[in-house]
């Protein structure tokens, strides 16, 4: 059974969401503040997904997501908030969230989104990834298109594996730099653009996806 952490300071909303998820074969645990969530996470409970509000006392959702990402780069995070402005959405995705819902939410839609996020997370932790005529082998760090190997550097492999593990999720240049470049690098975020150009050229014969530029943000992989 998947465990879901619901971080929401509206106690009635928190109870409603947890009760609904528990009725639908999930194990939902509520936290009313980010600090309560930290206690649960660091206390040994392993969660499969996090649902978080933005507007909370002491630590808001943006800071909470950033802190979670420092210790866990893979767990799906879904924002559930009353904020419907583009700035909040951009900041949320820059902080590392995977999805964004605006209140009042439809609980049935919430279930659909949770299912999609958990499927993506499962793909991300698998050793092989096949999309169309492309196969990525995480153990051997090999890439094949139509059964023929495509030479790639480790960094190129890591970048494309990351994008395809989370289709439709936009990653900022800074996020990718932080994960795949050394902290002491003198390269700037635009270096990512060079790598994306190389990947597009090497994978031009792939039929199952495309690497799209998210203007003002970064990149994402979109399945065809």
Short mmCIF file of C-alpha atoms in Angstrom, two decimals:
data_model
loop_
_atom_site.label_atom_id
_atom_site.label_comp_id
_atom_site.label_asym_id
_atom_site.label_seq_id
_atom_site.Cartn_x
_atom_site.Cartn_y
_atom_site.Cartn_z
CA UNK A 1 0.00 0.00 0.00
CA UNK A 2 1.36 3.39 -0.99
CA UNK A 3 1.95 5.87 1.83
CA UNK A 4 1.06 9.51 1.17
CA UNK A 5 2.01 12.48 3.34
CA UNK A 6 -0.58 15.29 3.31
CA UNK A 7 0.87 18.61 4.51
CA UNK A 8 -2.05 21.02 4.94
CA UNK A 9 -2.71 23.47 7.80
CA UNK A 10 -6.46 23.59 7.15
CA UNK A 11 -7.37 20.77 9.52
CA UNK A 12 -10.74 20.04 7.93
CA UNK A 13 -9.19 19.92 4.45
CA UNK A 14 -6.39 17.72 5.74
CA UNK A 15 -8.82 15.25 7.30
CA UNK A 16 -11.04 15.20 4.21
CA UNK A 17 -8.17 14.44 1.83
CA UNK A 18 -6.66 11.80 4.13
CA UNK A 19 -10.03 10.11 4.65
CA UNK A 20 -10.71 10.03 0.91
CA UNK A 21 -7.29 8.58 0.11
CA UNK A 22 -7.62 5.98 2.87
CA UNK A 23 -10.96 4.93 1.37
CA UNK A 24 -9.22 4.42 -1.99
CA UNK A 25 -6.51 1.97 -0.98
CA UNK A 26 -3.84 4.45 0.07
CA UNK A 27 -2.39 5.03 3.53
CA UNK A 28 -2.56 8.79 4.06
CA UNK A 29 -0.97 10.51 7.05
CA UNK A 30 -1.66 14.18 7.76
CA UNK A 31 0.70 16.89 8.97
CA UNK A 32 -0.56 20.39 9.76
CA UNK A 33 2.80 22.12 9.35
CA UNK A 34 6.08 21.49 7.55
CA UNK A 35 7.87 20.86 10.84
CA UNK A 36 5.34 18.12 11.64
CA UNK A 37 6.07 16.65 8.21
CA UNK A 38 9.81 16.68 8.89
CA UNK A 39 9.25 14.80 12.15
CA UNK A 40 7.29 12.11 10.33
CA UNK A 41 9.79 11.82 7.47
CA UNK A 42 12.90 11.82 9.64
CA UNK A 43 11.26 9.57 12.21
CA UNK A 44 11.55 6.60 9.89
CA UNK A 45 8.27 6.63 7.94
CA UNK A 46 8.94 6.10 4.24
CA UNK A 47 6.46 7.92 2.04
CA UNK A 48 5.80 7.30 -1.65
CA UNK A 49 4.30 10.72 -2.42
CA UNK A 50 3.80 14.13 -0.78
CA UNK A 51 0.81 16.46 -1.14
CA UNK A 52 1.52 19.96 0.19
CA UNK A 53 -0.19 23.32 0.53
CA UNK A 54 1.80 26.50 -0.17
CA UNK A 55 0.39 28.97 2.34
CA UNK A 56 1.47 27.58 5.72
CA UNK A 57 2.85 29.14 8.89
CA UNK A 58 6.59 29.19 9.66
CA UNK A 59 7.72 27.17 6.60
CA UNK A 60 5.75 27.65 3.38
CA UNK A 61 5.31 25.04 0.67
CA UNK A 62 8.10 26.40 -1.51
CA UNK A 63 10.71 26.12 1.23
CA UNK A 64 9.32 22.74 2.28
CA UNK A 65 9.65 21.36 -1.27
CA UNK A 66 13.18 22.71 -1.59
CA UNK A 67 14.18 21.07 1.70
CA UNK A 68 12.65 17.75 0.69
CA UNK A 69 14.51 17.84 -2.62
CA UNK A 70 17.84 18.23 -0.81
CA UNK A 71 17.41 14.81 0.77
CA UNK A 72 15.16 13.03 -1.73
CA UNK A 73 15.33 13.88 -5.42
CA UNK A 74 12.82 11.24 -6.50
CA UNK A 75 9.71 11.37 -4.31
CA UNK A 76 6.77 12.92 -6.19
CA UNK A 77 5.50 16.23 -4.74
CA UNK A 78 2.07 17.63 -5.62
CA UNK A 79 1.07 21.16 -4.62
CA UNK A 80 -2.58 21.58 -3.60
CA UNK A 81 -3.16 25.31 -3.13
CA UNK A 82 -5.53 28.23 -3.52
CA UNK A 83 -2.86 30.16 -5.45
CA UNK A 84 -3.62 30.18 -9.15
CA UNK A 85 -1.00 32.67 -10.35
CA UNK A 86 1.75 31.84 -12.83
CA UNK A 87 4.46 33.11 -10.48
CA UNK A 88 3.49 30.58 -7.82
CA UNK A 89 3.41 27.76 -10.35
CA UNK A 90 6.82 28.70 -11.73
CA UNK A 91 8.32 28.95 -8.28
CA UNK A 92 6.80 25.62 -7.32
CA UNK A 93 8.25 23.77 -10.30
CA UNK A 94 11.58 25.50 -9.76
CA UNK A 95 11.51 24.20 -6.19
CA UNK A 96 11.16 20.68 -7.57
CA UNK A 97 7.47 19.81 -7.43
CA UNK A 98 5.94 17.41 -9.96
CA UNK A 99 2.33 18.58 -10.21
CA UNK A 100 0.10 21.48 -9.18
CA UNK A 101 -3.63 21.58 -8.35
CA UNK A 102 -5.71 24.65 -7.52
CA UNK A 103 -8.35 24.59 -4.80
CA UNK A 104 -11.15 23.78 -4.65
CA UNK A 105 -9.91 20.43 -5.90
CA UNK A 106 -11.86 17.53 -7.36
CA UNK A 107 -10.95 14.48 -5.25
CA UNK A 108 -11.47 12.10 -8.16
CA UNK A 109 -9.02 14.14 -10.25
CA UNK A 110 -6.60 14.09 -7.32
CA UNK A 111 -6.68 10.28 -7.46
CA UNK A 112 -5.90 10.32 -11.18
CA UNK A 113 -2.95 12.64 -10.69
CA UNK A 114 -1.59 10.60 -7.80
CA UNK A 115 -1.76 7.47 -9.96
CA UNK A 116 0.14 9.18 -12.78
CA UNK A 117 2.83 10.49 -10.43
CA UNK A 118 3.35 7.09 -8.84
CA UNK A 119 3.67 5.45 -12.27
CA UNK A 120 6.34 7.98 -13.26
CA UNK A 121 8.20 7.39 -10.01
CA UNK A 122 8.18 3.64 -10.67
CA UNK A 123 9.65 4.21 -14.12
CA UNK A 124 12.33 6.46 -12.62
CA UNK A 125 13.53 3.76 -10.24
CA UNK A 126 13.59 0.96 -12.82
CA UNK A 127 16.80 -0.10 -14.53
CA UNK A 128 15.48 -0.06 -18.09
CA UNK A 129 13.42 2.52 -19.87
CA UNK A 130 11.88 1.90 -23.29
CA UNK A 131 10.02 4.60 -25.21
CA UNK A 132 9.18 3.88 -28.82
CA UNK A 133 12.31 2.66 -30.59
CA UNK A 134 14.61 3.97 -27.81
CA UNK A 135 15.92 1.83 -24.94
CA UNK A 136 17.98 3.14 -22.02
CA UNK A 137 19.87 0.71 -19.79
CA UNK A 138 20.75 2.41 -16.50
CA UNK A 139 23.11 -0.36 -15.37
CA UNK A 140 25.17 -0.48 -18.54
CA UNK A 141 24.69 3.23 -19.31
CA UNK A 142 23.82 2.27 -22.86
CA UNK A 143 21.40 3.82 -25.34
CA UNK A 144 19.99 1.98 -28.34
CA UNK A 145 17.74 3.23 -31.13
CA UNK A 146 16.22 0.56 -33.37
CA UNK A 147 18.56 -1.92 -31.69
CA UNK A 148 21.71 0.01 -32.57
CA UNK A 149 23.80 1.59 -29.83
CA UNK A 150 24.13 5.38 -29.78
CA UNK A 151 27.40 6.60 -28.19
CA UNK A 152 26.82 8.93 -25.25
CA UNK A 153 28.81 10.44 -22.43
CA UNK A 154 27.72 9.68 -18.86
CA UNK A 155 26.35 13.20 -18.47
CA UNK A 156 24.35 12.97 -21.71
CA UNK A 157 22.91 9.66 -20.57
CA UNK A 158 21.99 11.03 -17.15
CA UNK A 159 20.26 14.03 -18.66
CA UNK A 160 18.08 12.10 -21.10
CA UNK A 161 17.29 9.41 -18.51
CA UNK A 162 16.13 12.09 -16.09
CA UNK A 163 13.89 13.80 -18.64
CA UNK A 164 12.31 10.56 -19.84
CA UNK A 165 11.76 9.28 -16.31
CA UNK A 166 9.42 12.22 -15.74
CA UNK A 167 7.65 12.89 -19.06
CA UNK A 168 5.99 16.32 -19.28
CA UNK A 169 7.80 17.50 -16.15
CA UNK A 170 9.82 20.67 -16.79
CA UNK A 171 13.30 20.87 -15.28
CA UNK A 172 15.08 24.18 -14.93
CA UNK A 173 18.63 24.56 -16.19
CA UNK A 174 19.73 25.18 -12.61
CA UNK A 175 18.10 21.96 -11.40
CA UNK A 176 19.92 19.94 -14.04
CA UNK A 177 23.21 21.72 -13.34
CA UNK A 178 22.90 21.07 -9.61
CA UNK A 179 22.28 17.36 -10.18
CA UNK A 180 24.70 16.52 -12.98
CA UNK A 181 27.57 19.00 -12.70
CA UNK A 182 30.12 19.29 -9.89
CA UNK A 183 29.53 22.06 -7.38
CA UNK A 184 32.84 23.68 -8.33
CA UNK A 185 32.08 23.88 -12.04
CA UNK A 186 32.72 27.17 -13.80
CA UNK A 187 30.10 26.41 -16.45
CA UNK A 188 26.93 28.46 -16.50
CA UNK A 189 23.32 27.22 -16.84
CA UNK A 190 23.45 27.81 -20.61
CA UNK A 191 25.81 24.84 -20.82
CA UNK A 192 22.68 22.73 -20.50
CA UNK A 193 21.50 24.16 -23.83
CA UNK A 194 24.62 22.79 -25.52
CA UNK A 195 23.92 19.33 -24.14
CA UNK A 196 20.29 19.42 -25.21
CA UNK A 197 21.36 20.31 -28.75
CA UNK A 198 23.70 17.30 -28.75
CA UNK A 199 20.98 15.01 -27.42
CA UNK A 200 18.48 16.15 -30.03
CA UNK A 201 20.99 15.42 -32.76
CA UNK A 202 21.97 12.00 -31.41
CA UNK A 203 18.35 10.99 -30.85
CA UNK A 204 16.89 12.50 -34.02
CA UNK A 205 15.70 9.07 -35.19
CA UNK A 206 13.67 8.39 -32.03
CA UNK A 207 9.96 8.12 -32.70
CA UNK A 208 8.48 8.08 -29.21
CA UNK A 209 9.27 11.49 -27.72
CA UNK A 210 10.78 14.90 -28.25
CA UNK A 211 12.81 17.21 -26.05
CA UNK A 212 10.95 20.50 -25.76
CA UNK A 213 12.28 23.85 -24.59
CA UNK A 214 10.18 25.46 -21.86
CA UNK A 215 10.85 29.13 -22.51
CA UNK A 216 12.10 30.99 -19.48
CA UNK A 217 12.48 27.77 -17.52
CA UNK A 218 14.33 24.81 -19.02
CA UNK A 219 13.46 21.53 -20.72
CA UNK A 220 11.04 18.64 -20.68
CA UNK A 221 10.47 15.40 -22.60
CA UNK A 222 7.06 14.98 -24.21
CA UNK A 223 5.87 11.56 -25.36
CA UNK A 224 4.32 11.31 -28.80
#
